[in-house]
Amino acid sequence: MNQAGIFHSCGGTWCYPTSGTMLTIRLWTAANDIDRVELVAADPYELTGEGPGRVWDSKLIPMIKTGTDGVHDFWEADADAPYRRLKYWFLVHRGRETREYGEKGLVSPADRHNFWNAFIYPYIHDEAIFRAPDWVRDTVWYQIFPERFRNGDPSRSPSGARAWQTGAVTNEEFYGGDLAGIIEKLDHIADLGFNGIYLTPIFASPSAHKYDTTDYLAIDPAFGTEGDLEKLVRECHARGIRIILDAVFNHSGTGFAPWKDVLEKGEASRYRSWFAIDRFPLFPEGKDSGDSHGAGFHTFAFTTGMPKLNAANPEVAEYLISTAVHYVERFGIDGWRLDVANEIDHPFWREFRRRVKRAKGDAFIVGEIWHHAIDWLKGDEHDAVMNYHFGQAIANFLSSASEIPDGVALARRVSALEAAYPEPVIRAGFNLLDSHDTERLITRLGGSLPLAREAWLILSLLPGAPCFYYGSEFAVEGGRDPDCRRCMPWDDVAAKSGMVEANEGAERRAEQYAFIRETVRFRRRHAALINGGKRIWIADAREPDLFGVAVTDGKDAILLLVNRGKRAIGRKRLWKAVGRSLDARGYSDESRAWLGSACARKELPAEGYARMALSGD
């Protein structure tokens, strides 16, 4: 028995409440080392017997192996805690060997009524229960970069705005996309089936991307007016579409009035403590070079045009939080995406959540955090983070990257990601494959639309809410920022402006539109099953190009199989691979029977997929 591979900690993702009387408890063991695990648990004060013979009245709960990352196996069990308290330890079995694992370590097993080596969860407080808005689980998001989506009111276009075009763009170019253009195309978004819109920043700013805010309380004039925002929210809600805005509270732009005051008055400015300033003069060499290395203040990255705000200053915190509340109360938006959320202190986000949720109880709060983010997802800060990790793993597999060379590696990676957070956090996730900050998905996959479609299908079956980047329905490509921010190739705009290339490949565009529409609608139709069901990852070392996911609630089931390879996987090979995959992961004969039967129906084509609802559709 590999003692070093066994780990548990009472709290975080290892032991968390899912209600006022239920705890989910997890254990890690070394991969392929432990045959079975039992949880020994009961209320700390639950005793049985009489007089001196009274003992702790614990129960044995079998734990389920939920996955592996190739280094650790993951085990899980739910335990009742009717009085909101629980003491527990683990019985770990390997062959004929059984050990007890508890707070004091791995020891020879004691009588199950003995709790000297127990972990203890002292009390389930309501604030410890993670709660994200219920509506998020049924949402499929559509991300819009407003400046490049649609020019609905040319009279508002910035001076020097270019004619709408396809192809490469720069961050210095303007094309006149605005709120009116988004309103014009809401029926397009609704027809695709999307019921959530995420807008990148719309507030006053000199740039095309708007991440350098000049005035947090003003809609950028090129985008429209407060009336336009009111109409956009109203029209979204009339179609059953939620809408969240992008808050840039880590830093401002150089045109922000308090920063301008600091630039003008230096140490005499009353706003000097509004920013993360180490010393004056701000520019030791006497001028702003654009690079903040050596400057007297902190910035986003090393861009002097984005000075970092000091959110720990109560005056700054009040200004920013009241701004967020203003847009919720005044315009009825449904939540916030929070830019560079990990560089702002936790007390700020706790107060932000308290105030925003007081204004709208089911507002959605999602942070931009690209790394492991459990510290922001304990129920008192964010409801979700932008889950790039799922998307990165999927794209790496489909592009045969060394990080995820085969289906087994992908199955291990997604299992590890699921084990990294409490299940309620995973089911509220904001999952995406590309965005304004990354390469377009098709470009990342070497221009392969078939592989991109496989990625979108996998995304649609992940727990959490999937997000599609605008233009995915037209197979838009593009490299890293700014190339990923191309103009949306609307047919009518193309006709007026002579953009012949936008109308080329009409059949391909129509097929892609239909694919995205059906994928989004399939996801919404089966949202309860996808977010509430048990997930089975399918992968086999002998078929490195194969990956699959099955979701079942015991009654209904969905199966997706993808083949990234250049040759088809025949029925016999497919059936055997699925059987070996289920055996390797310890799934039941029942699961093997229905999955094997489904996989035996047909071959899996080269760079192709098979998706089916095995019942209920």
Coordinates of C-alpha atoms in Angstrom, one line a residue:
M1 CA 0.0 0.0 0.0
N2 CA 1.5 3.3 -1.1
Q3 CA 1.1 5.4 2.1
A4 CA 2.5 8.6 0.5
G5 CA -0.3 8.5 -2.2
I6 CA -3.1 8.7 0.4
F7 CA -4.4 12.2 1.1
H8 CA -7.4 14.1 2.6
S9 CA -7.9 17.4 4.2
C10 CA -11.0 18.4 6.1
G11 CA -12.2 21.4 4.0
G12 CA -12.0 22.9 0.6
T13 CA -12.6 20.5 -2.3
W14 CA -12.0 17.5 0.1
C15 CA -14.9 18.0 2.4
Y16 CA -17.7 20.4 1.6
P17 CA -21.4 20.8 2.3
T18 CA -24.0 20.5 -0.5
S19 CA -26.8 21.3 1.8
G20 CA -27.4 22.0 5.5
T21 CA -27.3 18.3 6.3
M22 CA -25.1 16.7 3.7
L23 CA -21.4 16.6 3.2
T24 CA -19.4 15.3 0.2
I25 CA -16.1 13.7 1.3
R26 CA -13.2 12.9 -1.1
L27 CA -10.0 10.9 -0.7
W28 CA -6.9 10.6 -3.0
T29 CA -4.9 7.4 -3.3
A30 CA -2.0 6.4 -5.5
A31 CA -3.2 5.3 -8.9
N32 CA -4.1 1.6 -9.2
D33 CA -3.1 1.0 -5.7
I34 CA -6.3 0.7 -3.6
D35 CA -9.1 -1.8 -4.3
R36 CA -11.8 -0.1 -2.3
V37 CA -12.4 2.5 0.4
E38 CA -15.0 2.8 3.1
L39 CA -15.9 6.0 5.0
V40 CA -16.5 5.5 8.7
A41 CA -18.8 8.4 9.8
A42 CA -21.3 9.7 12.3
D43 CA -22.2 12.8 14.4
P44 CA -19.5 13.3 17.0
Y45 CA -22.0 12.9 19.8
E46 CA -24.0 10.0 18.4
L47 CA -23.4 7.2 20.9
T48 CA -24.9 3.7 21.3
G49 CA -25.0 1.3 24.2
E50 CA -25.4 1.8 28.0
G51 CA -23.2 3.1 30.8
P52 CA -19.5 2.6 30.5
G53 CA -20.0 0.5 27.4
R54 CA -21.4 3.4 25.3
V55 CA -19.5 3.8 22.0
W56 CA -19.6 6.0 18.9
D57 CA -22.4 4.9 16.7
S58 CA -20.6 5.2 13.3
K59 CA -21.8 3.9 9.9
L60 CA -19.8 2.4 7.0
I61 CA -20.3 4.1 3.7
P62 CA -18.8 2.7 0.5
M63 CA -16.8 5.2 -1.4
I64 CA -16.9 5.4 -5.2
K65 CA -13.9 5.8 -7.4
T66 CA -14.8 8.8 -9.6
G67 CA -11.6 9.0 -11.7
T68 CA -7.9 9.1 -12.1
D69 CA -5.2 11.4 -13.4
G70 CA -2.7 8.5 -13.7
V71 CA -0.9 9.6 -10.5
H72 CA -3.9 9.6 -8.1
D73 CA -7.2 7.8 -8.0
F74 CA -10.1 9.9 -6.8
W75 CA -12.7 8.5 -4.3
E76 CA -15.9 10.2 -3.2
A77 CA -18.9 9.6 -0.8
D78 CA -21.8 11.6 0.5
A79 CA -22.5 11.5 4.2
D80 CA -25.6 12.6 6.1
A81 CA -25.0 15.1 8.8
P82 CA -28.5 15.6 10.3
Y83 CA -27.2 17.8 13.1
R84 CA -24.8 19.6 10.8
R85 CA -21.7 18.0 12.4
L86 CA -19.6 15.0 11.3
K87 CA -16.7 12.9 12.5
Y88 CA -15.2 10.5 10.1
W89 CA -12.2 8.4 9.0
F90 CA -11.4 6.0 6.2
L91 CA -10.9 2.2 5.9
V92 CA -8.5 1.7 2.9
H93 CA -8.3 -1.9 1.4
R94 CA -5.8 -3.4 -0.9
G95 CA -6.0 -7.1 -1.3
R96 CA -5.9 -8.6 2.2
E97 CA -4.4 -5.5 3.7
T98 CA -6.7 -3.0 5.4
R99 CA -5.5 0.3 7.0
E100 CA -7.2 3.1 8.8
Y101 CA -6.6 6.7 7.6
G102 CA -7.5 9.7 9.7
E103 CA -6.3 13.0 10.9
K104 CA -3.3 11.5 12.7
G105 CA -2.2 9.4 9.7
L106 CA -2.3 5.8 8.4
V107 CA -2.5 3.2 11.1
S108 CA -3.6 -0.3 11.8
P109 CA -7.4 -0.4 11.8
A110 CA -9.3 0.2 15.0
D111 CA -12.8 -0.8 15.9
R112 CA -15.1 1.3 13.8
H113 CA -16.6 2.8 17.0
N114 CA -13.2 4.4 17.8
F115 CA -12.8 8.0 16.7
W116 CA -9.4 8.9 18.2
N117 CA -8.0 9.2 14.6
A118 CA -11.0 11.0 13.1
F119 CA -11.3 14.1 11.0
I120 CA -14.1 16.5 12.2
Y121 CA -16.3 18.9 10.3
P122 CA -17.5 20.9 13.3
Y123 CA -20.6 22.5 11.9
I124 CA -22.2 23.3 8.5
H125 CA -22.8 27.0 8.4
D126 CA -25.1 28.3 5.7
E127 CA -22.5 30.6 4.3
A128 CA -20.2 27.6 3.7
I129 CA -22.7 26.1 1.2
F130 CA -21.7 27.1 -2.3
R131 CA -24.7 28.6 -4.2
A132 CA -24.6 29.9 -7.7
P133 CA -27.7 31.1 -9.5
D134 CA -29.9 28.2 -10.6
W135 CA -30.4 29.7 -14.1
V136 CA -26.7 29.5 -15.0
R137 CA -26.8 25.7 -15.3
D138 CA -29.2 26.0 -18.2
T139 CA -27.4 28.8 -19.9
V140 CA -25.4 28.6 -23.1
W141 CA -23.3 31.8 -23.5
Y142 CA -22.5 33.9 -26.5
Q143 CA -19.5 36.2 -26.1
I144 CA -19.5 39.5 -28.1
F145 CA -16.6 41.9 -28.7
P146 CA -18.9 44.8 -29.4
E147 CA -16.6 46.9 -31.7
R148 CA -16.3 44.1 -34.2
F149 CA -19.8 42.6 -34.0
R150 CA -22.2 44.9 -35.9
N151 CA -22.4 48.6 -36.9
G152 CA -26.0 49.4 -36.3
D153 CA -25.7 53.2 -36.1
P154 CA -23.0 54.5 -38.4
S155 CA -23.6 58.1 -37.1
R156 CA -21.9 57.0 -33.9
S157 CA -18.8 55.5 -35.6
P158 CA -15.5 56.9 -34.3
S159 CA -13.7 59.4 -36.5
G160 CA -11.6 57.5 -39.0
A161 CA -13.6 54.3 -38.7
R162 CA -12.9 51.9 -41.5
A163 CA -15.3 50.1 -43.7
W164 CA -16.5 46.7 -42.4
Q165 CA -14.2 44.0 -43.6
T166 CA -13.1 40.4 -43.1
G167 CA -9.6 39.3 -42.4
A168 CA -6.8 40.5 -40.1
V169 CA -7.4 43.6 -37.8
T170 CA -5.3 45.6 -35.3
N171 CA -6.2 47.0 -32.0
E172 CA -5.7 50.5 -33.4
E173 CA -8.5 50.1 -36.0
F174 CA -12.1 51.0 -35.5
Y175 CA -15.0 49.6 -37.5
G176 CA -18.0 51.1 -35.6
G177 CA -19.6 48.1 -33.9
D178 CA -22.1 49.2 -31.3
L179 CA -25.0 48.4 -29.0
A180 CA -27.5 49.1 -31.8
G181 CA -25.8 46.5 -33.9
I182 CA -26.2 43.9 -31.1
I183 CA -29.9 44.8 -30.8
E184 CA -30.3 44.3 -34.5
K185 CA -28.9 40.8 -34.3
L186 CA -30.6 39.5 -31.2
D187 CA -33.0 37.4 -33.2
H188 CA -29.9 35.8 -34.9
I189 CA -28.5 35.0 -31.4
A190 CA -31.9 33.7 -30.2
D191 CA -32.3 31.6 -33.3
L192 CA -29.1 29.8 -32.6
G193 CA -30.4 29.0 -29.2
F194 CA -28.2 31.1 -27.0
N195 CA -29.8 32.3 -23.8
G196 CA -26.9 34.2 -22.3
I197 CA -24.7 37.1 -23.7
Y198 CA -21.4 38.2 -22.3
L199 CA -20.2 41.6 -23.6
T200 CA -16.6 42.7 -23.3
P201 CA -16.4 46.3 -21.8
I202 CA -18.8 48.9 -23.1
F203 CA -17.7 51.9 -21.0
A204 CA -16.0 55.1 -22.1
S205 CA -12.5 54.3 -23.3
P206 CA -10.2 55.5 -26.2
S207 CA -9.4 52.0 -27.4
A208 CA -11.3 49.4 -29.5
H209 CA -11.1 46.8 -26.7
K210 CA -12.2 49.2 -23.9
Y211 CA -10.1 47.6 -21.2
D212 CA -8.6 51.0 -20.4
T213 CA -11.6 52.7 -18.9
T214 CA -11.9 56.5 -18.9
D215 CA -15.4 56.8 -17.2
Y216 CA -17.0 53.8 -15.5
L217 CA -20.4 55.6 -15.3
A218 CA -20.6 56.4 -19.0
I219 CA -21.4 54.2 -22.0
D220 CA -18.7 54.8 -24.7
P221 CA -20.2 57.3 -27.2
A222 CA -19.2 55.1 -30.1
F223 CA -21.2 52.3 -28.6
G224 CA -24.3 54.3 -27.8
T225 CA -26.2 55.8 -24.9
E226 CA -27.8 54.7 -21.6
G227 CA -31.0 54.4 -23.6
D228 CA -29.3 51.9 -25.9
L229 CA -28.2 49.8 -23.0
E230 CA -31.6 49.9 -21.5
K231 CA -33.1 48.7 -24.8
L232 CA -30.5 46.0 -25.2
V233 CA -31.2 44.6 -21.7
R234 CA -35.0 44.9 -22.2
E235 CA -34.9 43.2 -25.6
C236 CA -32.6 40.4 -24.3
H237 CA -34.9 39.7 -21.4
A238 CA -37.9 39.7 -23.8
R239 CA -36.2 36.8 -25.6
G240 CA -35.3 34.9 -22.5
I241 CA -31.6 35.9 -22.8
R242 CA -29.6 36.9 -19.8
I243 CA -26.8 39.5 -20.2
I244 CA -23.6 40.2 -18.2
L245 CA -21.1 43.0 -18.6
D246 CA -17.4 43.2 -18.2
A247 CA -16.0 45.1 -15.2
V248 CA -12.4 46.3 -15.3
F249 CA -11.7 47.1 -11.7
N250 CA -8.0 46.0 -11.5
H251 CA -6.9 49.0 -13.4
S252 CA -8.1 52.1 -15.3
G253 CA -7.0 53.9 -18.4
T254 CA -4.9 57.0 -18.4
G255 CA -7.9 59.1 -19.2
F256 CA -9.6 58.2 -15.9
A257 CA -10.1 61.6 -14.0
P258 CA -8.4 60.5 -10.7
W259 CA -5.3 59.3 -12.6
K260 CA -5.2 62.5 -14.7
D261 CA -5.2 64.4 -11.4
V262 CA -2.2 62.3 -10.1
L263 CA -0.3 62.9 -13.3
E264 CA -0.9 66.6 -13.0
K265 CA -0.4 67.1 -9.2
G266 CA 1.9 64.2 -8.3
E267 CA 2.2 63.7 -4.5
A268 CA -0.2 66.6 -3.9
S269 CA -3.1 64.8 -5.6
R270 CA -5.9 63.6 -3.3
Y271 CA -6.1 60.6 -5.5
R272 CA -2.6 59.3 -5.1
S273 CA -3.8 56.5 -2.7
W274 CA -6.3 55.4 -5.4
F275 CA -3.5 53.7 -7.3
A276 CA -0.7 51.3 -6.5
I277 CA 2.0 53.9 -6.3
D278 CA 5.4 53.1 -4.8
R279 CA 7.1 56.4 -5.3
F280 CA 7.3 59.7 -7.1
P281 CA 8.2 60.8 -9.7
L282 CA 6.1 58.2 -11.5
F283 CA 8.5 58.2 -14.5
P284 CA 12.1 58.4 -13.1
E285 CA 13.5 59.1 -16.6
G286 CA 11.2 62.0 -17.0
K287 CA 8.8 60.6 -19.6
D288 CA 6.3 57.9 -20.2
S289 CA 7.9 55.2 -22.4
G290 CA 4.8 53.0 -22.3
D291 CA 6.7 50.3 -20.4
S292 CA 6.2 50.3 -16.6
H293 CA 9.5 48.6 -15.8
G294 CA 11.3 51.0 -13.5
A295 CA 8.2 53.2 -13.1
G296 CA 7.0 54.3 -9.7
F297 CA 3.6 52.6 -10.0
H298 CA 2.1 49.3 -10.7
T299 CA 0.1 48.5 -13.9
F300 CA -1.7 45.7 -15.7
A301 CA 1.1 43.7 -17.1
F302 CA 3.8 46.3 -17.9
T303 CA 1.5 48.8 -19.7
T304 CA 1.6 52.3 -18.3
G305 CA -1.7 53.0 -20.1
M306 CA -3.4 50.8 -17.5
P307 CA -2.4 52.0 -14.0
K308 CA -3.4 49.6 -11.3
L309 CA -6.2 50.7 -8.9
N310 CA -5.8 50.3 -5.1
A311 CA -9.0 48.4 -4.4
A312 CA -7.9 48.0 -0.7
N313 CA -8.5 51.8 -0.3
P314 CA -12.1 52.0 1.1
E315 CA -12.9 55.1 -1.1
V316 CA -11.8 53.2 -4.2
A317 CA -13.7 50.1 -3.2
E318 CA -16.9 52.0 -2.6
Y319 CA -16.6 53.8 -6.0
L320 CA -16.1 50.5 -7.9
I321 CA -18.7 48.5 -6.0
S322 CA -21.3 51.2 -6.2
T323 CA -20.6 51.3 -9.9
A324 CA -21.3 47.6 -10.2
V325 CA -24.5 47.9 -8.2
H326 CA -25.6 50.9 -10.3
Y327 CA -25.7 48.9 -13.5
V328 CA -27.5 46.0 -11.8
E329 CA -30.2 48.3 -10.3
R330 CA -30.4 50.9 -13.1
F331 CA -30.3 48.7 -16.2
G332 CA -31.2 45.3 -14.8
I333 CA -28.1 43.4 -16.1
D334 CA -27.8 39.9 -14.9
G335 CA -24.2 39.9 -13.6
W336 CA -20.6 40.7 -14.1
R337 CA -17.5 39.2 -15.7
L338 CA -14.5 40.5 -13.7
D339 CA -11.3 41.3 -15.5
V340 CA -8.0 40.3 -13.9
A341 CA -10.0 39.2 -10.8
N342 CA -7.0 37.4 -9.3
E343 CA -5.0 40.6 -8.8
I344 CA -7.6 42.2 -6.5
D345 CA -7.7 41.4 -2.8
H346 CA -10.2 38.9 -1.4
P347 CA -11.9 41.4 1.1
F348 CA -12.9 43.5 -1.9
W349 CA -14.6 40.6 -3.7
R350 CA -16.4 39.5 -0.6
E351 CA -17.9 43.0 -0.2
F352 CA -18.5 43.1 -4.0
R353 CA -20.5 39.9 -3.8
R354 CA -22.5 41.0 -0.7
R355 CA -23.6 44.3 -2.3
V356 CA -24.3 42.9 -5.8
K357 CA -26.3 40.0 -4.5
R358 CA -28.2 42.3 -2.3
A359 CA -29.1 44.3 -5.4
K360 CA -30.1 41.2 -7.3
G361 CA -30.1 37.9 -5.6
D362 CA -29.5 35.8 -8.7
A363 CA -26.9 37.9 -10.3
F364 CA -24.0 35.9 -11.8
I365 CA -20.4 36.8 -10.8
V366 CA -17.6 35.2 -12.9
G367 CA -14.0 36.1 -12.5
E368 CA -11.2 36.0 -15.2
I369 CA -8.8 33.6 -13.5
W370 CA -6.7 31.4 -15.7
H371 CA -5.2 29.2 -12.9
H372 CA -6.5 27.0 -10.1
A373 CA -9.0 29.3 -8.4
I374 CA -10.5 27.5 -5.4
D375 CA -9.6 30.5 -3.1
W376 CA -12.2 32.6 -5.1
L377 CA -14.8 29.8 -5.2
K378 CA -15.7 29.1 -1.6
G379 CA -19.1 30.6 -1.9
D380 CA -18.3 34.1 -0.6
E381 CA -16.7 35.7 -3.7
H382 CA -17.3 34.4 -7.3
D383 CA -19.9 32.1 -8.6
A384 CA -17.5 30.8 -11.3
V385 CA -14.3 31.6 -13.2
M386 CA -13.6 31.5 -16.9
N387 CA -12.6 27.8 -17.1
Y388 CA -9.9 27.9 -19.7
H389 CA -8.4 24.7 -18.4
F390 CA -11.1 22.5 -19.9
G391 CA -10.8 24.2 -23.2
Q392 CA -7.1 24.1 -23.3
A393 CA -7.1 20.4 -22.6
I394 CA -9.6 19.7 -25.3
A395 CA -7.7 21.7 -27.9
N396 CA -4.4 20.2 -26.9
F397 CA -5.8 16.7 -27.5
L398 CA -7.4 17.6 -30.9
S399 CA -4.1 19.2 -32.1
S400 CA -2.1 16.2 -30.8
A401 CA 0.0 18.5 -28.6
S402 CA 2.6 16.9 -26.4
E403 CA 0.7 18.0 -23.2
I404 CA -2.3 15.9 -24.1
P405 CA -1.0 13.3 -26.6
D406 CA -3.9 10.9 -26.6
G407 CA -7.4 10.2 -25.3
V408 CA -6.2 8.6 -22.1
A409 CA -4.3 11.8 -21.2
L410 CA -7.4 13.9 -21.9
A411 CA -9.5 11.6 -19.7
R412 CA -7.0 11.9 -16.9
R413 CA -6.8 15.7 -17.3
V414 CA -10.5 16.3 -17.2
S415 CA -10.9 13.9 -14.3
A416 CA -8.2 15.9 -12.4
L417 CA -10.0 19.2 -13.2
E418 CA -13.3 17.8 -11.8
A419 CA -11.5 16.6 -8.7
A420 CA -9.9 20.0 -8.2
Y421 CA -13.2 21.7 -7.2
P422 CA -16.4 20.9 -5.3
E423 CA -19.0 19.5 -7.6
P424 CA -21.4 22.5 -7.2
V425 CA -18.5 24.7 -8.4
I426 CA -17.9 22.6 -11.4
R427 CA -21.6 22.6 -12.3
A428 CA -21.6 26.4 -12.3
G429 CA -18.5 26.8 -14.4
F430 CA -18.1 29.2 -17.3
N431 CA -16.4 26.9 -19.9
L432 CA -14.9 28.2 -23.1
L433 CA -12.7 27.1 -26.0
D434 CA -11.7 30.6 -27.3
S435 CA -12.2 34.2 -26.6
H436 CA -11.0 37.8 -27.3
D437 CA -7.8 36.8 -25.5
T438 CA -6.9 33.6 -27.4
E439 CA -6.5 32.2 -30.9
R440 CA -9.8 31.4 -32.6
L441 CA -10.5 27.7 -32.1
I442 CA -10.3 26.7 -35.8
T443 CA -7.0 28.5 -36.2
R444 CA -5.6 26.8 -33.1
L445 CA -6.6 23.4 -34.7
G446 CA -4.6 24.1 -37.8
G447 CA -7.7 25.4 -39.8
S448 CA -9.6 22.1 -39.3
L449 CA -13.3 22.8 -39.1
P450 CA -14.0 19.0 -38.4
L451 CA -11.7 19.0 -35.4
A452 CA -13.2 22.3 -34.2
R453 CA -16.7 20.8 -34.3
E454 CA -15.5 17.9 -32.2
A455 CA -14.2 20.5 -29.6
W456 CA -17.6 22.3 -29.6
L457 CA -19.4 19.0 -29.0
I458 CA -17.2 18.0 -26.1
L459 CA -17.7 21.5 -24.6
S460 CA -21.4 21.1 -24.9
L461 CA -21.4 18.0 -22.7
L462 CA -19.1 19.3 -19.9
P463 CA -20.6 20.2 -16.5
G464 CA -21.1 23.9 -16.2
A465 CA -22.3 26.5 -18.8
P466 CA -20.6 26.5 -22.2
C467 CA -19.6 29.8 -23.9
F468 CA -19.2 30.2 -27.7
Y469 CA -17.3 33.1 -29.2
Y470 CA -19.1 35.3 -31.7
G471 CA -18.4 34.2 -35.3
S472 CA -18.2 30.5 -34.4
E473 CA -21.4 30.0 -36.3
F474 CA -19.7 31.4 -39.4
A475 CA -16.4 29.4 -38.9
V476 CA -14.4 32.7 -38.3
E477 CA -10.7 32.1 -37.9
G478 CA -8.0 34.3 -36.4
G479 CA -4.7 34.2 -34.5
R480 CA -3.8 35.7 -31.2
D481 CA -4.9 39.1 -30.0
P482 CA -5.7 41.2 -32.0
D483 CA -6.4 38.8 -34.9
C484 CA -9.0 37.0 -32.8
R485 CA -11.1 40.2 -32.8
R486 CA -12.1 40.2 -36.5
C487 CA -15.2 41.8 -37.8
M488 CA -18.3 39.6 -37.9
P489 CA -18.8 38.6 -41.6
W490 CA -22.5 39.5 -42.0
D491 CA -23.7 38.8 -45.5
D492 CA -25.6 42.1 -45.9
V493 CA -22.6 44.2 -44.8
A494 CA -20.4 42.1 -47.2
A495 CA -22.7 42.8 -50.1
K496 CA -22.8 46.6 -49.5
S497 CA -19.0 46.9 -48.9
G498 CA -17.9 44.6 -51.7
M499 CA -16.4 42.0 -49.4
V500 CA -16.6 39.1 -51.8
E501 CA -14.7 36.7 -49.6
A502 CA -17.4 37.0 -46.9
N503 CA -20.0 35.5 -49.2
E504 CA -17.7 32.8 -50.6
G505 CA -18.2 29.3 -49.2
A506 CA -21.9 29.9 -48.6
E507 CA -22.6 26.2 -48.3
R508 CA -19.8 25.8 -45.7
R509 CA -21.2 28.8 -43.7
A510 CA -24.7 27.4 -43.8
E511 CA -23.6 24.0 -42.6
Q512 CA -21.6 25.6 -39.8
Y513 CA -24.5 27.7 -38.8
A514 CA -26.7 24.7 -38.7
F515 CA -24.1 22.7 -36.7
I516 CA -23.7 25.4 -34.0
R517 CA -27.5 25.9 -33.9
E518 CA -28.1 22.2 -33.3
T519 CA -25.3 21.9 -30.8
V520 CA -26.6 24.8 -28.7
R521 CA -30.1 23.5 -28.9
F522 CA -29.2 20.0 -28.1
R523 CA -27.3 21.2 -25.0
R524 CA -30.3 23.3 -23.8
R525 CA -32.7 20.4 -24.5
H526 CA -30.7 18.1 -22.3
A527 CA -29.3 20.6 -19.8
A528 CA -30.7 18.9 -16.7
L529 CA -29.2 15.5 -17.7
I530 CA -25.8 17.0 -18.7
N531 CA -25.4 19.1 -15.6
G532 CA -27.0 16.6 -13.2
G533 CA -25.8 13.2 -14.6
K534 CA -22.8 11.0 -14.0
R535 CA -20.0 11.5 -16.5
I536 CA -18.0 8.6 -17.9
W537 CA -14.9 9.5 -19.8
I538 CA -14.0 7.0 -22.6
A539 CA -10.4 6.5 -23.7
D540 CA -8.2 3.6 -24.6
A541 CA -4.4 3.4 -24.9
R542 CA -4.6 1.2 -28.0
E543 CA -6.8 3.9 -29.8
P544 CA -4.9 7.2 -29.1
D545 CA -7.2 9.2 -31.4
L546 CA -10.4 8.2 -29.6
F547 CA -12.1 10.1 -26.9
G548 CA -15.6 10.0 -25.6
V549 CA -18.0 11.1 -22.9
A550 CA -21.2 9.5 -21.8
V551 CA -23.6 11.2 -19.4
T552 CA -26.3 9.2 -17.6
D553 CA -28.7 9.7 -14.7
G554 CA -29.6 6.1 -14.6
K555 CA -32.6 6.5 -16.9
D556 CA -31.5 8.6 -19.8
A557 CA -28.1 8.8 -21.4
I558 CA -26.1 10.8 -24.0
L559 CA -23.0 9.4 -25.7
L560 CA -20.4 11.3 -27.7
L561 CA -17.4 9.7 -29.4
V562 CA -14.8 11.6 -31.4
N563 CA -12.0 10.5 -33.6
R564 CA -9.3 13.1 -34.2
G565 CA -7.3 10.7 -36.5
K566 CA -7.0 10.5 -40.3
R567 CA -8.5 7.0 -40.5
A568 CA -11.8 5.6 -39.4
I569 CA -12.2 3.4 -36.3
G570 CA -14.3 0.4 -37.3
R571 CA -17.1 -1.0 -35.3
K572 CA -15.2 -3.9 -33.8
R573 CA -12.2 -1.8 -32.8
L574 CA -14.5 0.8 -31.4
W575 CA -16.5 -1.7 -29.3
K576 CA -13.3 -3.3 -27.9
A577 CA -11.8 0.1 -27.1
V578 CA -14.9 1.2 -25.2
G579 CA -15.0 -2.1 -23.3
R580 CA -11.3 -1.8 -22.4
S581 CA -11.8 1.8 -21.3
L582 CA -14.7 0.9 -19.0
D583 CA -12.7 -2.0 -17.5
A584 CA -9.7 0.2 -16.9
R585 CA -11.9 2.7 -15.1
G586 CA -13.8 0.2 -13.0
Y587 CA -17.2 0.9 -14.5
S588 CA -20.0 -1.6 -14.1
D589 CA -21.1 -4.3 -16.5
E590 CA -24.4 -2.4 -16.9
S591 CA -22.5 0.7 -18.2
R592 CA -20.4 -1.5 -20.5
A593 CA -23.5 -3.2 -21.9
W594 CA -25.4 -0.1 -23.0
L595 CA -22.3 1.8 -24.1
G596 CA -20.9 -1.2 -26.0
S597 CA -24.2 -1.8 -27.7
A598 CA -24.3 1.9 -28.8
C599 CA -20.7 1.8 -30.0
A600 CA -21.3 -1.3 -32.1
R601 CA -23.8 0.4 -34.3
K602 CA -21.4 2.0 -36.7
E603 CA -17.8 3.0 -37.4
L604 CA -16.3 6.3 -36.2
P605 CA -15.2 8.2 -39.3
A606 CA -11.8 10.0 -39.7
E607 CA -11.8 13.4 -38.0
G608 CA -15.5 12.6 -37.2
Y609 CA -17.8 12.1 -34.4
A610 CA -20.9 10.2 -33.3
R611 CA -23.4 11.7 -30.9
M612 CA -26.6 10.1 -29.7
A613 CA -29.2 10.3 -27.0
L614 CA -29.7 6.7 -26.0
S615 CA -33.1 7.4 -24.6
G616 CA -35.5 10.3 -24.0
D617 CA -34.9 11.9 -27.5

